Each structure stands twice: as C-alpha cells, then as structure tokens.
Short mmCIF file of C-alpha atoms in Angstrom, two decimals:
data_model
loop_
_atom_site.label_atom_id
_atom_site.label_comp_id
_atom_site.label_asym_id
_atom_site.label_seq_id
_atom_site.Cartn_x
_atom_site.Cartn_y
_atom_site.Cartn_z
CA MET A 1 3.05 9.75 -12.71
CA THR A 2 6.21 11.33 -13.95
CA GLN A 3 5.91 15.06 -13.99
CA ARG A 4 2.13 15.22 -13.78
CA THR A 5 -0.84 14.27 -11.71
CA HIS A 6 -4.23 13.25 -12.82
CA THR A 7 -7.86 14.49 -12.27
CA ILE A 8 -9.39 12.78 -9.34
CA ARG A 9 -6.42 10.54 -9.52
CA ASN A 10 -4.35 13.55 -8.89
CA PHE A 11 -6.52 14.46 -5.78
CA ALA A 12 -4.96 11.39 -4.31
CA VAL A 13 -1.65 13.21 -4.67
CA VAL A 14 0.06 10.35 -6.49
CA GLY A 15 3.46 11.45 -7.83
CA VAL A 16 3.16 15.10 -7.22
CA SER A 17 4.86 17.11 -10.02
CA THR A 18 8.47 18.04 -9.31
CA ALA A 19 7.73 21.25 -11.12
CA LEU A 20 6.07 22.47 -7.92
CA LEU A 21 9.42 22.23 -6.27
CA ALA A 22 11.98 23.10 -8.85
CA VAL A 23 10.93 26.35 -10.26
CA THR A 24 10.90 29.41 -7.94
CA ALA A 25 11.68 33.04 -8.50
CA PRO A 26 12.92 34.27 -11.84
CA VAL A 27 16.00 36.36 -12.37
CA ALA A 28 17.63 38.54 -15.14
CA ALA A 29 14.42 39.60 -17.00
CA SER A 30 14.30 40.07 -20.77
CA ARG A 31 10.99 41.10 -22.39
CA SER A 32 9.25 39.72 -25.49
CA GLU A 33 5.74 39.40 -26.74
CA GLY A 34 4.24 40.92 -23.56
CA LEU A 35 5.91 38.58 -21.07
CA ALA A 36 9.19 39.19 -19.20
CA TRP A 37 11.22 36.03 -19.77
CA THR A 38 13.86 35.31 -17.13
CA ALA A 39 16.16 32.50 -16.15
CA CYS A 40 14.46 29.78 -14.18
CA GLU A 41 15.67 28.91 -10.78
CA GLY A 42 15.68 25.32 -9.75
CA SER A 43 17.32 22.00 -10.58
CA GLY A 44 16.90 19.61 -13.45
CA ILE A 45 15.97 22.45 -15.84
CA ASP A 46 17.23 22.75 -19.48
CA PRO A 47 19.27 25.94 -19.60
CA ARG A 48 17.34 27.00 -22.64
CA GLN A 49 14.13 27.11 -20.52
CA ARG A 50 12.95 30.52 -19.44
CA CYS A 51 10.27 31.60 -17.06
CA ALA A 52 7.76 34.44 -16.89
CA THR A 53 4.66 35.53 -14.90
CA LEU A 54 1.33 36.33 -16.50
CA GLN A 55 -1.33 38.18 -14.70
CA VAL A 56 -4.99 37.26 -15.12
CA PRO A 57 -8.20 38.20 -13.36
CA MET A 58 -9.16 36.19 -10.37
CA ASP A 59 -12.87 36.57 -11.45
CA TYR A 60 -13.53 36.94 -15.18
CA ALA A 61 -17.04 38.15 -14.43
CA ASP A 62 -15.77 41.12 -12.42
CA PRO A 63 -13.90 43.79 -14.35
CA ASP A 64 -12.47 45.02 -10.96
CA SER A 65 -11.34 41.67 -9.89
CA PRO A 66 -7.91 41.59 -8.33
CA PRO A 67 -5.22 39.93 -10.59
CA ILE A 68 -3.45 36.65 -9.77
CA ASP A 69 -0.13 35.24 -11.18
CA ILE A 70 0.31 32.26 -13.54
CA ALA A 71 3.77 30.93 -13.73
CA VAL A 72 4.80 30.14 -17.39
CA SER A 73 7.75 28.55 -18.87
CA ARG A 74 9.22 28.34 -22.48
CA ILE A 75 11.87 26.63 -24.63
CA PRO A 76 12.00 28.24 -28.10
CA ARG A 77 11.83 26.26 -31.29
CA GLU A 78 15.04 24.66 -32.40
CA ASN A 79 14.77 25.71 -36.05
CA PRO A 80 13.90 29.43 -36.43
CA ASP A 81 13.18 28.89 -40.04
CA ALA A 82 10.53 26.14 -39.40
CA ARG A 83 8.35 27.93 -36.95
CA ARG A 84 4.64 26.69 -36.76
CA GLY A 85 3.79 28.47 -33.44
CA THR A 86 3.45 27.55 -29.76
CA LEU A 87 2.68 23.96 -28.49
CA LEU A 88 1.14 24.36 -25.00
CA LEU A 89 1.79 21.47 -22.66
CA ILE A 90 -1.49 21.13 -20.64
CA PRO A 91 -1.04 19.08 -17.47
CA GLY A 92 -3.19 16.63 -15.73
CA GLY A 93 -4.73 17.06 -12.38
CA PRO A 94 -6.52 19.14 -11.24
CA GLY A 95 -3.31 19.98 -9.34
CA GLY A 96 -0.70 19.02 -11.94
CA SER A 97 1.90 21.36 -13.35
CA SER A 98 3.58 21.42 -16.82
CA LEU A 99 5.98 24.17 -15.68
CA ASN A 100 9.01 22.00 -16.23
CA ASP A 101 7.57 19.92 -19.10
CA PRO A 102 9.46 21.85 -21.78
CA SER A 103 12.71 20.56 -20.23
CA GLY A 104 11.17 17.16 -19.47
CA LYS A 105 8.62 15.36 -21.63
CA GLY A 106 8.80 18.01 -24.25
CA GLN A 107 12.29 16.76 -25.07
CA LYS A 108 10.82 13.42 -25.98
CA LEU A 109 9.08 15.04 -28.89
CA PRO A 110 10.64 14.32 -32.35
CA GLN A 111 13.01 16.76 -33.79
CA GLY A 112 10.50 17.91 -36.49
CA VAL A 113 8.08 19.01 -33.56
CA ARG A 114 10.77 20.67 -31.57
CA ASP A 115 11.99 22.50 -34.61
CA ALA A 116 8.54 23.96 -35.36
CA TYR A 117 7.17 24.84 -31.91
CA ASP A 118 8.06 26.82 -28.99
CA LEU A 119 7.29 24.47 -26.03
CA VAL A 120 5.40 26.19 -23.24
CA GLY A 121 4.30 24.92 -19.88
CA PHE A 122 2.53 26.50 -16.91
CA ALA A 123 1.30 26.09 -13.38
CA PRO A 124 -2.43 26.40 -13.49
CA ARG A 125 -4.26 29.00 -11.21
CA GLY A 126 -3.91 28.19 -7.56
CA LEU A 127 -0.82 25.96 -7.94
CA ALA A 128 2.59 27.25 -6.71
CA PRO A 129 4.58 29.09 -7.98
CA SER A 130 1.43 30.71 -9.48
CA THR A 131 -0.60 32.49 -6.77
CA PRO A 132 -1.31 29.42 -4.51
CA VAL A 133 -4.27 28.11 -2.48
CA ASP A 134 -4.12 25.96 0.67
CA CYS A 135 -7.01 24.37 2.68
CA GLY A 136 -4.91 23.60 5.80
CA LEU A 137 -6.12 20.04 5.93
CA ASP A 138 -5.38 17.79 8.79
CA HIS A 139 -2.17 15.65 8.24
CA GLY A 140 -4.22 12.48 8.25
CA ASP A 141 -6.54 13.79 5.56
CA LEU A 142 -3.62 14.15 3.15
CA ALA A 143 -3.18 10.41 3.00
CA ALA A 144 -3.79 9.06 -0.48
CA SER A 145 -6.27 6.49 0.94
CA LYS A 146 -8.21 9.37 2.64
CA LEU A 147 -8.22 11.73 -0.36
CA ARG A 148 -9.76 8.91 -2.38
CA PRO A 149 -13.17 8.14 -0.85
CA TRP A 150 -12.67 4.47 0.14
CA PRO A 151 -15.64 3.31 2.12
CA ALA A 152 -15.31 1.67 5.53
CA VAL A 153 -14.89 -2.13 5.70
CA ASP A 154 -18.52 -2.78 5.95
CA GLY A 155 -19.29 -0.43 3.09
CA SER A 156 -20.52 2.39 5.37
CA VAL A 157 -20.03 5.94 4.02
CA ASP A 158 -20.54 7.60 7.25
CA GLY A 159 -16.73 8.34 7.60
CA ASN A 160 -16.59 9.65 4.18
CA MET A 161 -19.34 12.10 4.70
CA ALA A 162 -17.66 13.24 7.90
CA THR A 163 -14.34 13.58 5.99
CA ALA A 164 -16.02 15.57 3.27
CA ARG A 165 -17.49 17.92 5.71
CA ARG A 166 -14.22 18.45 7.57
CA MET A 167 -12.23 19.04 4.38
CA ALA A 168 -14.84 21.33 2.79
CA GLU A 169 -14.87 23.42 6.01
CA ALA A 170 -11.10 23.60 6.07
CA CYS A 171 -11.03 24.87 2.40
CA ALA A 172 -13.86 27.50 3.22
CA ALA A 173 -11.92 28.73 6.22
CA ASN A 174 -8.34 28.77 4.74
CA GLY A 175 -8.72 28.82 0.95
CA GLY A 176 -9.44 32.54 0.59
CA GLU A 177 -11.32 34.02 -2.25
CA LEU A 178 -9.16 32.38 -4.84
CA ILE A 179 -10.46 28.80 -4.12
CA ARG A 180 -13.91 29.95 -5.28
CA HIS A 181 -12.63 30.78 -8.72
CA LEU A 182 -10.73 27.54 -9.46
CA SER A 183 -12.59 25.84 -12.41
CA THR A 184 -11.75 24.24 -15.66
CA ALA A 185 -13.50 27.07 -17.54
CA ASN A 186 -11.33 29.62 -15.84
CA GLU A 187 -8.18 27.65 -16.53
CA ALA A 188 -9.16 27.63 -20.28
CA ARG A 189 -9.80 31.47 -20.07
CA ASP A 190 -6.22 31.79 -18.50
CA ILE A 191 -4.87 29.84 -21.43
CA ASP A 192 -6.37 32.15 -23.89
CA ARG A 193 -4.83 35.17 -21.95
CA LEU A 194 -1.60 33.22 -22.27
CA ARG A 195 -2.05 32.80 -26.06
CA THR A 196 -2.49 36.57 -26.37
CA ALA A 197 0.55 37.38 -24.31
CA LEU A 198 2.67 34.95 -26.40
CA GLY A 199 1.56 36.88 -29.51
CA GLU A 200 -0.14 33.89 -31.06
CA ARG A 201 -3.23 34.07 -33.26
CA LYS A 202 -3.75 30.36 -32.65
CA LEU A 203 -2.53 27.83 -30.24
CA SER A 204 -1.61 24.11 -30.56
CA ALA A 205 -1.75 21.98 -27.49
CA TRP A 206 -0.93 18.53 -25.98
CA GLY A 207 -3.25 17.83 -23.13
CA VAL A 208 -2.88 14.81 -20.91
CA SER A 209 -5.48 13.15 -18.67
CA TYR A 210 -7.53 16.02 -16.91
CA GLY A 211 -5.67 18.20 -19.46
CA THR A 212 -7.78 16.62 -22.21
CA TYR A 213 -10.81 18.18 -20.50
CA VAL A 214 -9.02 21.45 -20.21
CA GLY A 215 -8.12 21.24 -23.82
CA ALA A 216 -11.69 20.21 -24.79
CA VAL A 217 -13.18 23.09 -22.88
CA TYR A 218 -10.65 25.54 -24.38
CA ALA A 219 -11.48 24.24 -27.95
CA GLN A 220 -15.24 24.72 -27.18
CA LEU A 221 -14.90 28.16 -25.71
CA PHE A 222 -12.25 29.47 -28.19
CA PRO A 223 -12.58 27.14 -31.18
CA HIS A 224 -11.03 29.54 -33.77
CA ARG A 225 -7.99 30.11 -31.55
CA THR A 226 -6.97 26.49 -31.90
CA ASP A 227 -4.46 25.15 -34.34
CA ARG A 228 -3.43 21.40 -33.82
CA ILE A 229 -4.80 19.86 -30.66
CA VAL A 230 -3.77 16.47 -29.24
CA LEU A 231 -5.80 15.10 -26.40
CA ASP A 232 -3.97 12.09 -24.68
CA SER A 233 -5.78 9.72 -22.27
CA ASN A 234 -9.11 11.26 -22.42
CA ASP A 235 -11.75 12.04 -19.81
CA ASN A 236 -15.57 11.58 -20.12
CA PRO A 237 -16.91 15.03 -20.76
CA ASP A 238 -20.51 14.23 -19.43
CA PRO A 239 -21.80 17.74 -18.51
CA THR A 240 -24.24 16.27 -16.10
CA ARG A 241 -21.54 14.60 -13.97
CA VAL A 242 -18.13 15.99 -14.92
CA ALA A 243 -15.60 14.68 -12.19
CA ARG A 244 -18.18 12.21 -10.83
CA ALA A 245 -17.91 10.46 -14.14
CA TRP A 246 -14.11 10.47 -13.94
CA LEU A 247 -14.12 8.88 -10.50
CA ALA A 248 -16.67 6.26 -11.50
CA GLY A 249 -14.54 5.44 -14.48
CA HIS A 250 -12.00 3.83 -12.28
CA GLU A 251 -14.33 0.81 -11.80
CA GLN A 252 -13.95 -0.10 -15.52
CA GLY A 253 -10.49 1.16 -15.74
CA VAL A 254 -9.24 -1.31 -13.05
CA GLU A 255 -11.14 -4.06 -14.73
CA ASP A 256 -9.65 -3.28 -18.08
CA THR A 257 -6.13 -3.11 -16.70
CA PHE A 258 -5.86 -5.68 -13.89
CA PRO A 259 -5.55 -8.76 -16.31
CA ASP A 260 -2.35 -7.25 -17.61
CA PHE A 261 -0.96 -6.98 -14.11
CA ALA A 262 -2.06 -10.47 -13.31
CA ALA A 263 -0.31 -11.91 -16.33
CA TRP A 264 2.88 -10.01 -15.36
CA ALA A 265 2.62 -11.07 -11.69
CA SER A 266 2.41 -14.75 -12.60
CA LYS A 267 5.24 -15.07 -14.92
CA SER A 268 7.83 -17.79 -13.85
CA ASP A 269 10.81 -15.58 -14.43
CA ASN A 270 9.47 -12.61 -12.42
CA PRO A 271 11.31 -12.05 -9.20
CA ASP A 272 8.15 -10.31 -7.84
CA ARG A 273 5.85 -13.14 -8.83
CA VAL A 274 2.77 -13.45 -6.48
CA ALA A 275 1.10 -16.47 -7.98
CA SER A 276 1.70 -19.40 -10.36
CA ARG A 277 -1.24 -18.62 -12.56
CA ALA A 278 -2.79 -15.44 -13.71
CA ALA A 279 -6.12 -16.59 -12.67
CA ASP A 280 -5.07 -16.77 -9.06
CA VAL A 281 -3.87 -13.07 -8.76
CA ARG A 282 -7.35 -11.53 -8.47
CA PRO A 283 -8.63 -13.79 -5.77
CA LEU A 284 -5.28 -13.46 -3.93
CA PHE A 285 -5.54 -9.67 -3.99
CA LEU A 286 -9.15 -9.74 -2.62
CA ARG A 287 -8.20 -12.13 0.18
CA LEU A 288 -5.19 -9.93 1.15
CA ALA A 289 -7.31 -6.78 1.16
CA ALA A 290 -10.05 -8.48 3.19
CA GLY A 291 -7.55 -9.78 5.72
CA LEU A 292 -5.93 -6.30 6.05
CA ASP A 293 -9.44 -4.85 6.68
CA ARG A 294 -9.80 -7.14 9.65
CA GLU A 295 -6.16 -7.06 10.87
CA PRO A 296 -4.09 -4.06 9.62
CA LEU A 297 -0.26 -4.23 9.86
CA PRO A 298 1.59 -1.42 11.58
CA TRP A 299 3.55 0.79 9.09
CA PRO A 300 5.66 3.33 10.93
CA GLY A 301 6.35 6.48 8.89
CA ALA A 302 3.50 5.85 6.43
CA ASN A 303 0.32 7.93 6.23
CA PRO A 304 -1.69 6.29 7.75
CA GLU A 305 0.72 4.38 9.94
CA GLU A 306 -0.79 1.02 9.08
CA LEU A 307 -1.24 -1.24 6.05
CA ASN A 308 -4.98 -1.78 5.90
CA GLY A 309 -7.33 -3.06 3.10
CA ASN A 310 -7.84 0.44 1.70
CA VAL A 311 -4.16 1.28 1.60
CA LEU A 312 -3.59 -1.92 -0.42
CA ARG A 313 -6.52 -0.93 -2.76
CA GLN A 314 -5.08 2.47 -3.21
CA THR A 315 -1.68 0.92 -4.05
CA LEU A 316 -3.43 -1.16 -6.58
CA LEU A 317 -4.98 1.93 -8.29
CA ASP A 318 -1.78 3.86 -8.25
CA SER A 319 0.37 0.93 -9.55
CA LEU A 320 -1.91 0.24 -12.57
CA TYR A 321 -1.15 3.61 -14.06
CA SER A 322 1.95 2.13 -15.70
CA PRO A 323 3.43 -1.36 -16.12
CA SER A 324 6.70 0.08 -14.59
CA ARG A 325 4.76 0.44 -11.34
CA TYR A 326 3.65 -3.10 -11.09
CA PRO A 327 6.56 -4.16 -8.91
CA THR A 328 5.36 -1.73 -6.17
CA LEU A 329 1.98 -3.50 -5.86
CA ALA A 330 3.58 -6.99 -6.10
CA LYS A 331 6.07 -6.27 -3.33
CA LEU A 332 3.32 -5.00 -1.00
CA MET A 333 1.21 -8.02 -1.76
CA ARG A 334 4.22 -10.32 -0.92
CA ALA A 335 4.85 -8.34 2.17
CA ALA A 336 1.26 -8.65 3.31
CA GLN A 337 1.33 -12.44 2.69
CA GLN A 338 4.30 -12.65 5.14
CA GLY A 339 2.80 -10.34 7.67
CA THR A 340 5.51 -7.62 7.03
CA VAL A 341 5.64 -4.17 5.46
CA PRO A 342 8.23 -2.59 3.14
CA PRO A 343 9.88 0.76 4.14
CA ALA A 344 7.29 3.58 4.25
CA PRO A 345 6.80 5.26 0.79
CA ALA A 346 8.48 8.64 0.29
CA ALA A 347 6.04 11.56 0.31
CA PRO A 348 6.35 15.09 -1.12
CA PRO A 349 6.67 17.95 1.41
CA GLU A 350 3.34 18.53 3.25
CA ALA A 351 3.18 22.11 1.90
CA VAL A 352 3.13 20.62 -1.66
CA LEU A 353 0.42 18.09 -0.73
CA GLN A 354 -1.67 20.84 0.85
CA ASN A 355 -1.43 23.05 -2.35
CA VAL A 356 -2.30 20.11 -4.71
CA ALA A 357 -5.16 18.88 -2.62
CA ALA A 358 -6.58 22.49 -2.44
CA VAL A 359 -6.47 23.04 -6.13
CA GLY A 360 -7.98 19.48 -6.77
CA ALA A 361 -10.84 20.15 -4.36
CA GLY A 362 -11.56 23.64 -5.54
CA THR A 363 -11.63 22.68 -9.23
CA LEU A 364 -13.58 19.47 -8.93
CA CYS A 365 -16.24 21.06 -6.65
CA ASN A 366 -16.57 24.28 -8.40
CA ASP A 367 -17.05 22.71 -11.93
CA ILE A 368 -20.39 21.04 -10.85
CA ALA A 369 -22.62 20.53 -7.68
CA TRP A 370 -22.37 17.05 -6.29
CA PRO A 371 -25.15 15.34 -4.43
CA THR A 372 -25.28 16.19 -0.71
CA SER A 373 -27.44 13.24 0.40
CA LYS A 374 -25.79 10.32 2.18
CA ALA A 375 -28.42 8.01 0.79
CA VAL A 376 -27.19 8.82 -2.72
CA TYR A 377 -23.79 7.63 -2.08
CA GLU A 378 -25.00 4.68 0.22
CA LYS A 379 -26.93 3.30 -2.90
CA ASP A 380 -24.11 3.93 -5.38
CA VAL A 381 -21.43 2.42 -3.16
CA ALA A 382 -23.43 -0.73 -2.51
CA GLU A 383 -24.05 -1.25 -6.20
CA SER A 384 -20.39 -0.50 -7.11
CA ARG A 385 -19.06 -2.86 -4.34
CA ALA A 386 -21.27 -5.67 -5.59
CA LYS A 387 -20.26 -5.36 -9.28
CA TYR A 388 -16.63 -4.18 -8.95
CA PRO A 389 -14.99 -5.72 -5.87
CA LEU A 390 -11.48 -4.58 -6.73
CA THR A 391 -12.49 -0.99 -6.20
CA ALA A 392 -14.75 -1.69 -3.23
CA GLY A 393 -17.22 1.10 -3.94
CA MET A 394 -14.74 4.04 -3.97
CA PRO A 395 -15.42 5.25 -7.48
CA ARG A 396 -19.08 6.16 -6.52
CA ASN A 397 -18.41 7.61 -3.14
CA ALA A 398 -18.50 11.08 -1.66
CA MET A 399 -15.65 13.52 -2.25
CA PRO A 400 -15.34 16.89 -0.33
CA CYS A 401 -17.66 18.30 -3.01
CA ALA A 402 -20.55 16.48 -1.14
CA ALA A 403 -20.20 19.23 1.52
CA TRP A 404 -18.74 22.00 -0.62
CA PRO A 405 -20.16 25.29 0.66
CA TYR A 406 -20.19 27.23 -2.62
CA THR A 407 -22.59 27.03 -5.57
CA PRO A 408 -20.85 26.63 -8.91
CA ARG A 409 -20.68 30.03 -10.65
CA GLU A 410 -21.46 28.59 -14.17
CA ALA A 411 -22.80 25.55 -15.69
CA PRO A 412 -20.22 22.97 -17.00
CA VAL A 413 -19.18 23.59 -20.64
CA ARG A 414 -20.91 21.05 -22.96
CA ILE A 415 -18.47 19.73 -25.59
CA THR A 416 -19.97 19.84 -29.10
CA ASP A 417 -19.04 19.31 -32.78
CA ARG A 418 -19.04 23.04 -33.47
CA GLY A 419 -15.63 24.38 -34.51
CA PRO A 420 -12.65 23.36 -36.78
CA SER A 421 -11.87 19.71 -37.34
CA ASN A 422 -8.32 19.89 -35.87
CA ILE A 423 -8.42 17.51 -32.89
CA LEU A 424 -6.64 14.19 -32.56
CA LEU A 425 -7.39 12.02 -29.64
CA VAL A 426 -4.88 9.17 -28.62
CA GLN A 427 -6.10 6.58 -26.12
CA ASN A 428 -4.64 3.38 -24.69
CA GLU A 429 -7.05 0.53 -24.84
CA ARG A 430 -6.42 -0.49 -21.12
CA ASP A 431 -6.11 2.72 -18.89
CA VAL A 432 -6.93 2.56 -15.29
CA ALA A 433 -7.51 6.32 -14.90
CA THR A 434 -9.13 7.35 -18.14
CA PRO A 435 -10.74 4.20 -19.53
CA LEU A 436 -11.45 3.67 -23.16
CA SER A 437 -15.24 3.76 -22.43
CA GLY A 438 -14.98 7.42 -21.25
CA ALA A 439 -12.68 8.39 -23.97
CA ARG A 440 -15.30 7.27 -26.51
CA LYS A 441 -17.69 9.66 -24.93
CA LEU A 442 -15.34 12.62 -25.63
CA ARG A 443 -14.80 11.35 -29.13
CA GLU A 444 -18.52 11.21 -29.68
CA ALA A 445 -19.02 14.60 -28.35
CA PHE A 446 -16.57 16.19 -30.74
CA GLY A 447 -18.23 14.52 -33.81
CA ARG A 448 -16.58 15.67 -37.03
CA ARG A 449 -14.09 17.84 -35.13
CA GLY A 450 -12.09 14.83 -33.91
CA VAL A 451 -10.41 11.65 -34.96
CA MET A 452 -9.37 9.02 -32.30
CA VAL A 453 -6.45 6.61 -32.45
CA THR A 454 -6.93 3.70 -30.04
CA VAL A 455 -3.61 2.07 -29.09
CA ASN A 456 -3.35 -1.62 -28.17
CA SER A 457 -1.41 -0.89 -24.95
CA THR A 458 -1.70 -0.73 -21.21
CA GLY A 459 -1.24 2.20 -18.89
CA HIS A 460 -2.20 5.81 -18.45
CA ASP A 461 -0.59 8.36 -20.90
CA ALA A 462 -0.29 7.07 -24.35
CA TYR A 463 1.84 9.48 -26.42
CA LEU A 464 5.65 9.02 -25.88
CA ALA A 465 4.86 7.13 -22.66
CA ASN A 466 2.71 3.95 -22.27
CA GLY A 467 1.56 3.68 -25.81
CA ASN A 468 3.22 2.02 -28.82
CA ALA A 469 5.26 3.10 -31.90
CA CYS A 470 2.23 3.23 -34.26
CA GLY A 471 0.30 5.67 -32.00
CA ASP A 472 3.46 7.73 -31.38
CA ARG A 473 4.06 8.05 -35.04
CA THR A 474 0.49 9.04 -35.73
CA VAL A 475 0.57 11.79 -33.16
CA SER A 476 4.01 13.13 -34.21
CA ARG A 477 3.02 13.32 -37.79
CA PHE A 478 -0.06 15.39 -36.93
CA LEU A 479 1.88 17.79 -34.89
CA ALA A 480 4.69 18.11 -37.41
CA THR A 481 2.53 18.17 -40.56
CA GLY A 482 -1.16 18.49 -39.72
CA GLN A 483 -1.85 15.08 -41.26
CA ARG A 484 -4.48 13.12 -39.39
CA PRO A 485 -6.00 9.69 -40.13
CA ASP A 486 -9.04 10.19 -42.33
CA ALA A 487 -11.13 8.18 -39.76
CA ASP A 488 -10.76 6.78 -36.31
CA ALA A 489 -7.94 4.20 -36.40
CA TYR A 490 -6.53 1.33 -34.29
CA CYS A 491 -2.86 0.89 -33.54
CA ALA A 492 -2.21 -2.75 -32.93
#
C-alpha cells in the first residue's frame, strides 16, 4: 500500500506507512502562519519538506479538554507567482499517515499542480508522531489474519467474538482517554484547525481510500471551507453502517478483481503461472485454502507461525490491492501446492503495529455502534460464506467493535448534496478495497456537488497509481484549473 494504509484494510496493518518511522523530532524552528516550521528528521525526505506541530483539543465538546499534538509537514509551492492555496493529502486508514506524502506521492503530481499548491501532510490524531495511542494487544492479535475477522474453518464466529472481547478490553485498559476521542468527525475538525493555522480561507484536498470518507465528512461539516476536493477510491458513506459497509464491500471487491488476477496467473509467459487456464485459478485457490484449513504448514518467523487457509485468504486480499502484488499471492499458492513455504514476510516494528491497530480500532468503533449479538454475525457470516466463498464470511464478521465498551459520542455524519459543487470522485472499476458499488453510493449522496470519473483499471488507488492516463489527466486538470467534466464520465 505504498505510503498509506486503508480503512478496515488498514486495520489488518498491510504496508504500514513508512511515515510512522521516518519523521521524528523537528529541529531549527522558523515560524509562519501560526505554525513553527522546522527541518524534518528522518530518511528519504525531500530537503524542502518542513515539519510542525499543531495543538488541537482532545475533546471538541469540552472547552477545558487537554490539547493533543498533530504532526504536520509541508513542501511549499514551486512557483510563488502561481499560488492557488494548500493541497492537503488525506491518508487512508484509519491508521494511515500522509506525513511523508509531500516528499513521496506528492512529487508525482504534475508541475502545474506543484506550482500552484503547498503540499501538506499530517499524522492523524492518535498516530505517532502525533500524540499516540496504544492498546497493548497480544502479539498474536497483531497478525493480519487475526485483525481481519476470518471465521473458523467450520464458519464458527466463537473465536472472533472472544478476540473482539480481548482486544476491546485491552484498548479500554491501555488506550487512555484519547482512544475515546478518535473518530472521523474529530479528524475533520482537526483538519479545519489545520486550515486556520495555515492561514487558508479555503482548503483543497486529495483524499485516498478511508481519506475519501474523511474528505466527505470535512466537506459536509465545513462545506464553505472547501476549494477543490479530489476523492480517490471511495468508501460507501452509509450512515447506518459506516465501517461495517466498508468491511462488507470486500465481498464484491474480491469478486470484481479476482478475474484480473486469474488472467495474469494463467499467462503462458508468466514465471509465476499457477494454472494453464484462467478458469482454473479460482477452483485451485479454493482447494488450496481448504487443504490448508485441514493441514496447515509450519511457517517459522511468520505471525502466526503457520500457513493456514485464512493466512492464504488474507494474502489474496492483500495482493489484489495492486497488480504489482500479484506475484506474492502466486508464489504462495505455488509453495502451498508443493507443501513448502517462502521466507516469512517482513513486518514493521511491533510498536508501529500496536499504534496503527489502536487508531484503527478506536476510529472504527467510535464512529458507530456495532451489533453485540453473536447471532447477528453467525447469520451474516453463513450467508456470506455461501455466496462469496473466496472471502469465507470475513467481510460480515465481528471486529473489536462488537465488544467495544464505549458508546459513540455522536451520530455518524450523513453526507448530503448541501454545499458547493467542487468535488471530483475518481474510481477504478475493479477495486478490492473500495469497490465501484460503494463508490456509487458516495457519488449518489453528494448529488449535484460531485462528479465521478470511473476508470477502466484494476487496483486500489486510482490517481497516479493504479488508474489510467485518462483518469490521471482528468484529475490533474481539475486540480490545476478547476475544470471538471460536466457530468459523470468513463475513462476507457
């Protein structure tokens, strides 16, 4: 996931952002627009990037709430005479950071955009080097296949409910007061405090994955503070389900995307070929997963230390984010066929995983109350397993939110068509994490405020990543000039 992580996808801690590791204490302060900009410490950072710390209230409902820190970064516009304003890079997650994105993906933006905008990134509340949270989870609960609620081999959710209770109790015991104040609405309020500190009357933004929901909530709460808003790889904004809808979206996302993998994995010139025909790849995967359910393979150094059916399914989910990741899945399938395992995958430091998992849990569970009844998940998982065997019921299963001890402090924000018409959605047609079906729900909610460009491409993150040249040109033109398509468009 390059320098980002993705909604519930991020809670699985897939490709934790290197920004969590690369930016630490600032030095040599200089002050402008209410923020003290300093040199950023760390590796791989553009020397033009500067860092600052913004203080915001922990609790916006309490005037006496203690402040918390939000880490911010910026690379100034490249043409002082062409200034449009600030382009805020809103990360995915919850648990993703855009702190190094001005030095990273921001440099992929065309010259006309970099000329006109200061590029600004941030680490959202709770995420180091902002004031951090930590649940102190068991090492085993940090496994990607545990953070995702994969049911037992027989479809039982008993283990998932026990995991939810254990993780929720750990977050309550170790997360401190801050974990109760992690939410999408509060992140949007933090963004508006940042806008003020930057001295901007209006803010442009490029939000990706969960960042599209953050951007949508910001545009709903502060509509007249928005300039040009790009939402890339879009989440379903259903206010009755919120993250439950995002998790459920993986069912369709995998179905939309798997045929592309199958075509690739059956090409005769592919060194990682797993089958001679595309039609054979799906039944092969299902057979391998079922076989590993029955007889897992030892996998020393991995978490868990075995290759079981759910680890293979989790690898499928991770690998469908981008065609560049297809070889990871193919190699694991080939190894499983031979009864072997590849080297254990590298993992970020445990402290980073703990921080990301805590931010993910706190945000997802504070945004909306989840069902607490095991019977609800049993019914949903059974239906999902029957209809979508590739995902084996996981997308409708219980997260830690099923046992979360705190009641949400406010209702989810309902996205509406009230506000300026200045939003461009860009969406790949085949996206495992934020499927087109969910993106259409956000487009519908915005009404006249939005226009959506659907891109004939496969992978998560469309603009300047897994999309195509037509989609990239459309978004770049909007950011540089404000020109949008007159109506929803399709980039073939």
